[in-house]
XYZ file of C-alpha atoms in Angstrom:
532
model
C -8.304 90.213 20.281
C -9.177 89.753 16.726
C -10.325 86.407 15.258
C -7.075 86.090 13.341
C -4.999 86.680 16.499
C -7.194 84.167 18.295
C -6.583 81.590 15.616
C -2.803 82.259 15.685
C -2.803 81.940 19.492
C -4.765 78.713 19.271
C -2.360 77.301 16.691
C 0.585 78.100 18.950
C -1.154 76.378 21.891
C -2.058 73.378 19.813
C 1.553 73.049 18.578
C 2.650 73.124 22.270
C -0.002 70.508 23.066
C 0.891 68.234 20.219
C 3.220 65.308 19.890
C 6.392 66.813 21.508
C 7.559 65.652 25.032
C 5.308 66.842 27.725
C 4.815 66.316 31.473
C 1.119 66.136 30.888
C -0.119 63.775 28.202
C -2.502 65.656 25.821
C -4.655 64.272 23.124
C -5.787 66.663 20.410
C -8.785 66.051 18.247
C -9.379 67.924 14.971
C -13.103 68.268 15.076
C -15.309 69.183 12.070
C -17.152 72.116 13.672
C -17.876 74.173 16.786
C -20.496 73.197 19.326
C -23.635 75.146 19.652
C -23.745 74.477 23.273
C -21.992 72.319 25.796
C -25.249 71.014 27.069
C -26.354 68.042 24.839
C -29.916 68.662 26.034
C -29.930 71.927 23.987
C -28.537 70.768 20.644
C -29.501 68.304 17.865
C -26.322 68.065 15.805
C -23.684 65.439 16.012
C -21.013 68.195 16.438
C -22.677 69.552 19.639
C -23.382 66.205 21.249
C -19.778 65.001 20.664
C -18.425 68.171 22.206
C -20.355 67.477 25.226
C -19.895 63.710 25.392
C -16.507 63.703 27.363
C -18.221 65.408 30.322
C -21.310 63.336 30.835
C -22.799 59.919 31.382
C -26.179 58.381 30.866
C -28.239 55.915 32.996
C -27.560 53.449 30.196
C -24.967 53.780 27.478
C -24.066 52.290 24.124
C -21.034 50.196 24.170
C -18.279 51.949 22.167
C -18.287 50.772 18.561
C -21.664 49.261 18.723
C -25.444 49.828 19.241
C -25.398 47.329 22.256
C -26.585 48.844 25.450
C -24.612 48.585 28.632
C -24.971 49.821 32.151
C -23.945 53.372 32.672
C -24.969 55.398 35.784
C -27.507 52.699 36.417
C -25.992 49.475 37.487
C -29.178 47.643 36.615
C -32.634 48.229 35.324
C -35.882 46.280 34.852
C -38.909 46.628 32.586
C -42.280 45.694 33.688
C -44.094 42.953 31.541
C -46.515 45.481 30.075
C -43.500 47.645 28.898
C -44.934 50.685 30.825
C -42.548 50.893 33.808
C -38.716 51.201 33.509
C -36.940 51.296 36.952
C -33.264 52.085 37.232
C -31.055 51.353 40.103
C -28.206 53.795 40.413
C -24.496 53.105 41.107
C -23.299 54.129 44.514
C -20.444 56.665 45.055
C -20.456 58.200 41.666
C -18.858 61.585 41.845
C -19.527 64.802 39.951
C -16.817 67.036 38.654
C -16.085 70.367 40.117
C -15.092 73.808 38.783
C -14.069 77.207 40.020
C -17.556 78.157 41.019
C -18.813 74.990 42.665
C -17.528 71.894 44.561
C -20.122 69.014 44.964
C -20.787 67.896 48.571
C -22.462 64.527 47.795
C -22.495 61.625 45.167
C -24.888 61.410 42.310
C -28.274 60.305 43.217
C -31.919 60.108 42.121
C -32.330 63.902 42.506
C -29.849 64.505 39.645
C -31.716 61.996 37.305
C -35.155 63.725 38.223
C -33.636 67.253 37.695
C -32.052 66.332 34.270
C -35.294 64.891 32.922
C -37.847 67.335 34.476
C -36.040 70.422 33.151
C -36.695 69.198 29.648
C -40.266 68.039 30.319
C -41.981 70.425 32.504
C -42.431 73.914 31.205
C -42.789 75.332 34.878
C -39.478 73.781 35.880
C -37.171 76.598 37.130
C -34.550 75.562 34.510
C -36.852 74.925 31.517
C -36.254 78.358 29.927
C -32.642 78.892 31.137
C -30.324 79.374 28.135
C -33.241 79.442 25.673
C -33.540 75.800 25.447
C -36.116 74.305 23.081
C -35.286 70.593 23.845
C -35.904 69.832 20.267
C -34.583 66.337 20.301
C -36.657 65.635 23.506
C -39.727 66.847 21.774
C -39.057 65.179 18.366
C -38.958 61.798 20.109
C -42.367 62.519 21.636
C -41.083 62.195 25.186
C -43.682 64.838 26.642
C -46.432 62.379 25.493
C -44.681 59.038 25.960
C -43.777 59.632 29.640
C -46.746 59.653 32.096
C -44.463 60.256 35.176
C -41.003 59.847 36.773
C -40.399 59.358 40.490
C -37.798 59.014 42.928
C -38.322 55.653 44.671
C -35.313 56.210 47.015
C -31.842 57.828 46.919
C -30.573 55.250 44.351
C -33.740 54.307 42.469
C -35.696 56.097 39.744
C -38.887 54.884 38.040
C -40.320 56.002 34.621
C -43.951 55.334 33.878
C -45.001 55.506 30.226
C -48.492 56.256 28.730
C -47.952 53.504 26.178
C -45.285 50.993 25.320
C -42.423 52.489 23.408
C -39.990 50.163 21.983
C -36.982 52.714 21.508
C -37.318 54.062 25.109
C -34.303 52.299 26.572
C -32.185 53.318 23.619
C -33.492 56.891 23.982
C -32.338 56.863 27.535
C -28.758 56.258 26.285
C -28.908 59.292 23.933
C -26.858 62.585 24.619
C -30.084 64.583 25.445
C -30.701 62.365 28.414
C -27.245 62.858 30.293
C -27.364 63.380 34.011
C -26.553 66.824 35.344
C -25.890 67.772 38.867
C -28.986 69.078 40.648
C -26.851 70.492 43.394
C -24.934 72.537 40.935
C -28.038 73.863 39.350
C -29.553 74.799 42.710
C -26.330 76.675 43.811
C -26.135 78.538 40.332
C -29.789 79.460 40.743
C -29.243 80.855 44.204
C -26.279 82.810 42.885
C -28.439 84.359 40.047
C -26.298 82.665 37.341
C -28.320 79.688 36.311
C -26.915 79.573 32.815
C -23.539 78.674 34.083
C -24.852 75.090 34.291
C -24.825 75.213 30.410
C -21.703 77.458 29.940
C -19.423 75.651 32.348
C -21.102 72.269 32.797
C -20.213 69.658 35.266
C -21.005 65.892 34.869
C -19.973 62.566 35.876
C -17.999 61.758 32.648
C -14.358 61.004 32.232
C -13.213 64.541 31.380
C -13.955 67.887 33.022
C -14.504 71.054 31.211
C -11.686 73.660 31.242
C -12.521 76.295 28.669
C -14.136 77.074 25.325
C -12.880 79.584 22.619
C -15.828 79.601 20.229
C -14.859 78.460 16.721
C -11.291 77.716 18.005
C -11.161 74.929 20.699
C -12.720 73.202 23.660
C -10.470 71.999 26.352
C -10.957 69.232 29.014
C -8.936 67.705 31.767
C -9.010 64.087 32.843
C -11.364 63.448 35.745
C -9.485 61.498 38.335
C -12.487 60.360 40.184
C -14.597 58.952 37.266
C -16.561 56.000 38.404
C -15.158 53.875 35.561
C -11.454 54.832 36.210
C -9.314 57.776 35.157
C -8.652 58.329 31.510
C -5.111 57.362 30.143
C -4.477 60.970 28.922
C -4.308 64.053 31.188
C -5.865 66.592 28.819
C -8.259 66.333 25.823
C -8.505 69.315 23.309
C -11.008 69.620 20.611
C -9.438 71.749 17.871
C -12.193 73.305 15.674
C -11.183 72.820 12.040
C -14.086 72.906 9.674
C -11.932 72.437 6.442
C -11.116 68.646 6.027
C -8.000 69.463 3.899
C -6.725 71.565 6.831
C -7.518 68.869 9.362
C -5.494 66.490 7.351
C -2.557 68.968 7.139
C -2.688 69.264 10.782
C -2.799 65.644 11.357
C 0.288 65.061 9.251
C 2.243 67.855 11.018
C 1.377 66.455 14.390
C -0.840 69.218 15.623
C -3.616 66.767 16.218
C -3.807 63.038 16.853
C -7.318 62.204 15.647
C -9.198 63.824 12.851
C -12.792 63.650 11.857
C -14.042 62.957 8.378
C -11.135 63.281 5.958
C -12.181 63.765 2.277
C -12.913 60.424 0.581
C -10.555 61.482 -2.130
C -7.744 61.646 0.453
C -8.325 57.993 1.679
C -5.426 56.536 -0.383
C -3.003 59.362 0.615
C -3.711 58.682 4.209
C -3.236 54.810 3.855
C 0.178 55.544 2.126
C 1.467 57.606 5.063
C 3.424 55.562 7.559
C 2.737 57.898 10.377
C -0.992 57.720 10.011
C -3.901 55.197 10.320
C -7.051 55.283 8.206
C -10.369 53.996 9.704
C -13.490 53.417 7.875
C -16.845 51.831 8.251
C -20.221 51.707 6.488
C -22.116 54.683 7.870
C -25.469 54.538 9.593
C -26.489 57.709 7.713
C -28.567 59.386 4.997
C -27.713 62.530 2.908
C -30.803 64.037 1.288
C -32.445 67.057 -0.270
C -35.522 68.319 1.493
C -38.493 69.671 -0.444
C -40.634 71.924 1.800
C -44.145 70.841 1.489
C -45.482 74.063 2.884
C -44.188 76.081 0.073
C -45.401 76.192 -3.346
C -44.829 74.361 -5.732
C -43.535 71.808 -3.348
C -47.001 71.218 -1.921
C -47.761 69.164 -5.045
C -46.424 65.729 -4.855
C -46.052 65.608 -8.794
C -43.506 68.537 -8.512
C -41.674 66.582 -5.795
C -41.571 63.457 -7.982
C -40.460 65.476 -10.973
C -37.336 66.822 -8.962
C -36.540 63.247 -7.874
C -36.422 62.163 -11.539
C -34.323 65.089 -12.555
C -31.452 64.615 -10.020
C -28.523 62.325 -11.380
C -27.730 60.708 -8.031
C -25.274 58.322 -9.586
C -23.266 61.062 -10.983
C -23.217 63.067 -7.577
C -22.095 59.894 -5.743
C -19.345 59.234 -8.263
C -18.085 62.929 -8.376
C -18.409 63.809 -4.741
C -18.246 60.673 -2.577
C -15.253 59.459 -4.532
C -16.518 55.765 -4.482
C -17.137 55.983 -0.813
C -20.988 55.931 -0.962
C -24.034 54.441 -2.761
C -27.068 56.321 -4.076
C -30.096 56.293 -1.645
C -33.692 55.447 -2.285
C -35.047 55.249 1.150
C -34.935 57.316 4.360
C -32.970 54.788 6.270
C -29.548 53.144 5.342
C -29.602 49.614 3.920
C -27.503 48.476 6.986
C -30.579 49.168 9.236
C -33.168 46.501 10.100
C -36.565 47.058 8.275
C -34.892 48.539 5.287
C -37.337 47.963 2.394
C -35.069 46.845 -0.509
C -38.142 46.082 -2.639
C -38.829 49.637 -3.252
C -37.904 50.929 -6.656
C -36.343 54.365 -6.904
C -37.374 56.998 -9.231
C -35.419 56.681 -12.424
C -33.194 59.437 -13.721
C -35.640 60.415 -16.543
C -35.657 64.064 -17.643
C -38.664 63.495 -20.092
C -40.653 62.009 -17.414
C -39.926 64.740 -15.073
C -40.789 67.332 -17.627
C -44.151 65.698 -18.155
C -44.940 65.809 -14.510
C -44.234 69.510 -14.317
C -46.507 70.200 -17.196
C -49.265 68.097 -15.532
C -48.627 70.120 -12.225
C -49.094 73.415 -14.090
C -45.365 74.439 -14.574
C -44.630 73.905 -18.177
C -41.916 76.546 -18.088
C -40.483 75.350 -14.884
C -40.102 77.795 -11.858
C -37.433 79.553 -9.868
C -36.497 78.864 -6.221
C -33.801 78.577 -3.655
C -31.571 75.569 -2.878
C -29.827 75.822 0.389
C -26.505 73.939 0.860
C -24.522 72.969 3.906
C -21.359 75.232 4.694
C -19.719 72.326 6.472
C -18.679 68.882 5.341
C -20.106 65.708 6.709
C -19.744 61.962 5.835
C -23.236 62.081 4.295
C -22.455 65.220 2.439
C -18.636 65.694 1.904
C -19.099 68.887 -0.298
C -22.520 70.778 0.041
C -21.548 73.433 -2.555
C -20.487 70.894 -5.279
C -23.605 68.810 -4.798
C -25.689 71.988 -4.981
C -24.016 72.947 -8.261
C -24.570 69.506 -9.719
C -28.337 69.613 -8.657
C -28.580 73.200 -10.161
C -27.184 71.952 -13.415
C -29.693 68.892 -13.438
C -32.681 70.808 -12.694
C -31.965 73.548 -15.250
C -32.570 70.862 -17.900
C -36.323 70.728 -16.747
C -36.667 74.497 -16.444
C -36.205 74.568 -12.698
C -34.000 77.634 -11.924
C -32.093 77.462 -8.557
C -30.588 80.136 -6.646
C -27.805 78.718 -4.337
C -27.971 79.846 -0.710
C -25.954 79.074 2.358
C -25.610 80.347 5.971
C -23.221 79.905 8.858
C -23.661 76.302 10.166
C -25.750 77.252 13.294
C -27.885 79.648 11.496
C -28.408 77.279 8.501
C -29.532 74.378 10.810
C -31.887 76.761 12.823
C -33.453 78.124 9.746
C -34.037 74.719 8.245
C -35.612 73.448 11.371
C -37.717 76.526 11.315
C -39.098 75.738 7.843
C -37.460 78.621 6.065
C -35.783 76.818 3.234
C -37.857 75.746 0.041
C -35.197 73.180 -0.909
C -32.136 72.231 1.242
C -29.331 69.703 1.489
C -29.201 68.059 4.936
C -28.536 64.529 6.303
C -28.617 62.429 9.475
C -26.397 59.906 11.293
C -28.489 57.352 13.356
C -28.110 57.953 17.132
C -29.526 54.726 18.601
C -29.630 52.114 15.890
C -33.353 51.981 15.691
C -35.538 52.774 12.630
C -37.596 55.133 14.659
C -34.531 57.418 14.945
C -34.890 58.124 11.158
C -38.536 57.369 10.227
C -40.049 59.190 13.122
C -37.549 61.858 13.916
C -36.997 62.958 10.390
C -40.397 62.516 8.809
C -42.953 62.174 11.512
C -45.712 64.593 12.277
C -44.391 65.486 15.766
C -41.186 66.600 14.375
C -42.792 68.634 11.597
C -43.334 71.524 14.166
C -41.124 74.714 13.857
C -37.776 73.679 15.457
C -38.295 70.068 14.772
C -35.904 67.794 12.757
C -38.586 67.096 9.941
C -37.010 69.736 7.547
C -39.641 69.332 4.763
C -42.309 69.750 7.486
C -44.297 66.858 5.760
C -46.990 65.384 8.018
C -48.870 62.401 6.264
C -51.460 60.885 8.587
C -51.169 57.374 7.064
C -47.449 57.328 7.319
C -47.498 58.800 10.783
C -50.086 56.198 11.902
C -47.743 53.418 10.866
C -44.587 54.747 12.593
C -46.666 55.428 15.644
C -47.898 51.870 15.796
C -44.387 50.640 15.228
C -42.999 52.662 18.019
C -45.618 51.341 20.469
C -45.108 47.682 19.452
C -42.669 45.437 21.401
C -42.751 42.773 18.544
C -39.867 43.362 16.199
C -41.427 41.379 13.242
C -44.493 43.639 13.538
C -42.402 46.725 13.743
C -40.297 45.647 10.631
C -43.527 45.205 8.617
C -44.899 48.660 9.584
C -41.741 50.445 8.946
C -41.514 48.750 5.489
C -44.958 49.969 4.612
C -44.139 53.447 5.830
C -41.224 53.748 3.429
C -43.514 52.940 0.497
C -45.481 55.914 1.517
C -42.548 58.137 1.856
C -41.239 57.128 -1.636
C -44.699 57.851 -3.170
C -45.080 61.311 -1.547
C -41.355 62.213 -1.990
C -40.824 64.958 0.639
C -37.084 64.169 0.189
C -34.750 63.262 -2.646
C -32.583 60.694 -0.848
C -29.061 61.206 -2.265
C -26.576 58.850 -0.649
C -25.453 56.699 2.165
C -21.743 57.132 2.706
C -18.758 55.153 4.030
C -17.407 57.073 7.019
C -13.756 57.771 7.384
C -11.598 58.880 10.403
C -7.805 59.151 10.629
C -5.326 58.946 13.523
C -1.719 59.039 14.006
C -0.036 55.724 14.567
C 0.766 56.433 18.160
C -2.928 56.636 19.141
C -4.150 53.586 20.830
C -7.711 52.454 21.943
C -9.718 54.756 19.396
C -12.534 52.871 17.756
C -14.939 54.188 15.056
C -18.565 54.250 16.174
C -21.702 53.325 14.081
C -23.596 56.033 15.912
C -21.245 58.912 14.889
C -19.896 59.310 18.348
C -16.224 60.386 19.071
C -15.377 58.499 22.245
C -11.978 59.177 24.014
C -12.535 57.317 27.267
C -9.893 54.750 26.885
C -7.779 56.373 24.215
C -3.941 56.802 24.803
C -0.755 57.779 23.103
C 1.988 55.254 22.841
C 5.461 56.511 23.791
């Protein structure tokens, strides 16, 4: 079947699933992109993690709408006084979902936790190379060096031993890459010679079970009646993949979806004025930025990077593209996050000073290079093409001639992580509310490796020493001081041009109840219902 026929079939299905009378209550979410994988261990994007979220649980979880931790599959946990041991006591009787290929015979236990963690950690684990997983998030957080060992104490108790104190460790255990899979399912699929089914047709302990995936069209789930926290109010959940925000809004207004991700900021007033819709918004825990790849000339020279920073009119970009729903950025972390250093002065928009720096660096006539721009909209970058065009116009004034390049989203992300782009627009939404999730994951030396989330591949020993000390400290005041000092180095070395922190919008139909926005960029449908 052709893609056009697939899309027509999907539209017909979505219309059937939408707001008309149904025996089964179906909630349709217009998502912004197609997931790279349905196993969150294998992805690093919010889109991929959110598509997997309905199916899985973690030992500890973030309370919806907050960065506060709450019990998940572990009913209790304890931390040793030296911060080197974390012991989790598992809930009794938690059931896994089933599918056509497998029906679980036992409740979730310590073996499942061990399997889920060891698969990512140990290169000799039978599942480590299944589905070509790089476990990039696991590695970017330094888990292989942070964890000294993990042991099954008994059927319902698991203990992690660390090599050093790690302040974000508990929050890291609540992140999507640390969900709990079924070891029994994995063993059965390995015996059957189809181990990749664990990732293609996953089962977990979450509130919704996987039904089907049509790549770039939709993901379908059904309510899991035996979920340990209770059955969800709706019977079916559908993620309708709709990359264009204008199309998402059209479908929301037509009743083809009930919740939509990330409307254009310029459409906020229109949504507010529609009596059938509800606009949700909150200040985002995010950063949109332009990366300057320090492994490529001329960006190996900090003078060139500073010149680029001085030549980009961020205020004009925010006004034109973010429609008043953003603020110019100067640091790698948002101002809502503790340890933000507001004393740092941003590089001024100063074309003459930028030109002098280029002359000093040996580029009096400027240079040519590529600027990669995102092919999808995100709150931190609502229109990658438009931002790229504005930067292209800005830099032409100092002789920097840009060719604009893009790729399909999955390829784009992969190539940036591999270090292929000299200049690139990218961004980040915080996953756990800790500064480490920005300053370490995005700019630390560990994640500067090929495949890591340090897109400029910048590794500064002084900077890395500060964030490593901060990560190992259990004193928040000390961590705050270290992170503030690290931001000074990042500003001076300029591996990024921080562009904006945005307000995040979501929209729902009025009949949707129980949906809340989340500061960590999660789309959570556990308690969401549709009023009659």
